[in-house]
Amino acid sequence: MCPLKYDKYFIVFCTLKNEKGATTEKIGQRIIELRTQKGWSQADLARACNKDRQAIEKIENGKVNATIFSLFEISKALEIPLSELVNL
């Protein structure tokens, strides 16, 4: 169980850890939505955040629990705050 903290990034981590399935799928769908709004392919996003396309595909499909650092890199590449990516 996560201790009570007000650090928004810690809260994101706790949410991801406690609700893996539903949360990772929602974040993946949000990444797809934001990526397609920019007209980017998975390969485009992967290049922009220094990842491989397969890693982006797994995150978007909710097959992996992305690290907070990976989500930060993706949000930076999409030019949005991390909090917007995870809907905080």
C-alpha atoms as one frame of an Amber mdcrd trajectory, in Angstrom:
protein
   0.000   0.000   0.000   1.284   3.447  -0.873   1.811   5.944   1.932  -0.170
   9.156   1.719   1.829  11.731  -0.212   0.931  14.790  -2.185   3.616  14.459
  -4.846   1.596  14.025  -8.054   4.211  11.763  -9.657   4.212   9.468  -6.628
   0.421   9.314  -6.794   0.653   8.340 -10.477   3.089   5.560  -9.567   0.788
   4.283  -6.821  -2.195   4.343  -9.154  -0.302   2.394 -11.800   0.896  -0.132
  -9.237  -2.503  -0.674  -7.622  -4.755  -0.732 -10.692  -2.480  -2.216 -13.345
  -4.971  -3.582 -15.874  -7.554  -0.835 -16.177  -5.129   2.026 -15.653  -2.499
   0.827 -18.114  -5.185   0.312 -20.753  -6.615   3.800 -20.173  -3.184   5.396
 -20.375  -2.458   3.399 -23.524  -5.680   4.635 -25.118  -4.802   8.193 -24.108
  -1.382   7.865 -25.760  -3.010   6.572 -28.958  -5.465   9.476 -28.920  -2.760
  12.111 -28.414  -0.377  10.480 -30.898  -2.988  10.294 -33.651  -4.040  13.903
 -33.004  -0.476  14.855 -33.921  -0.681  12.656 -37.018   2.132  10.460 -35.727
   2.669   6.751 -36.196   3.982   4.569 -33.392   7.394   4.787 -35.062   7.225
   8.600 -35.019   6.466   8.636 -31.300   9.154   6.043 -30.619  11.768   8.203
 -32.355  10.619  11.316 -30.494  11.037   9.679 -27.079  14.032   7.461 -27.887
  12.205   4.130 -27.613  11.568   1.356 -30.089   8.223   1.003 -31.836   7.474
  -2.308 -30.135   7.807  -0.664 -26.708   5.287   2.008 -27.725   2.943  -0.676
 -29.081   3.070  -2.624 -25.795   2.417   0.518 -23.743  -0.482   1.573 -25.986
  -2.041  -1.899 -25.827  -1.708  -2.077 -22.036   0.543  -5.122 -22.261   3.197
  -3.597 -20.013   3.107  -1.412 -16.948   5.124   1.572 -18.187   7.530   3.168
 -15.760   6.907   6.701 -14.626  10.068   7.702 -16.491   8.767   6.169 -19.741
   5.468   8.006 -19.335   7.366  11.225 -18.665   9.419  10.738 -21.860   6.248
  10.058 -23.859   4.478  13.112 -22.443   7.520  15.243 -23.234   7.584  13.940
 -26.827   3.852  14.671 -27.164   4.481  18.153 -25.694   1.993  17.761 -22.860
   2.367  17.658 -19.079   2.578  14.198 -17.553  -0.535  14.993 -15.528  -2.503
  15.477 -18.761  -1.313  12.135 -20.079  -2.543  10.288 -17.015  -5.608  12.528
 -16.514  -4.759  13.789 -13.034
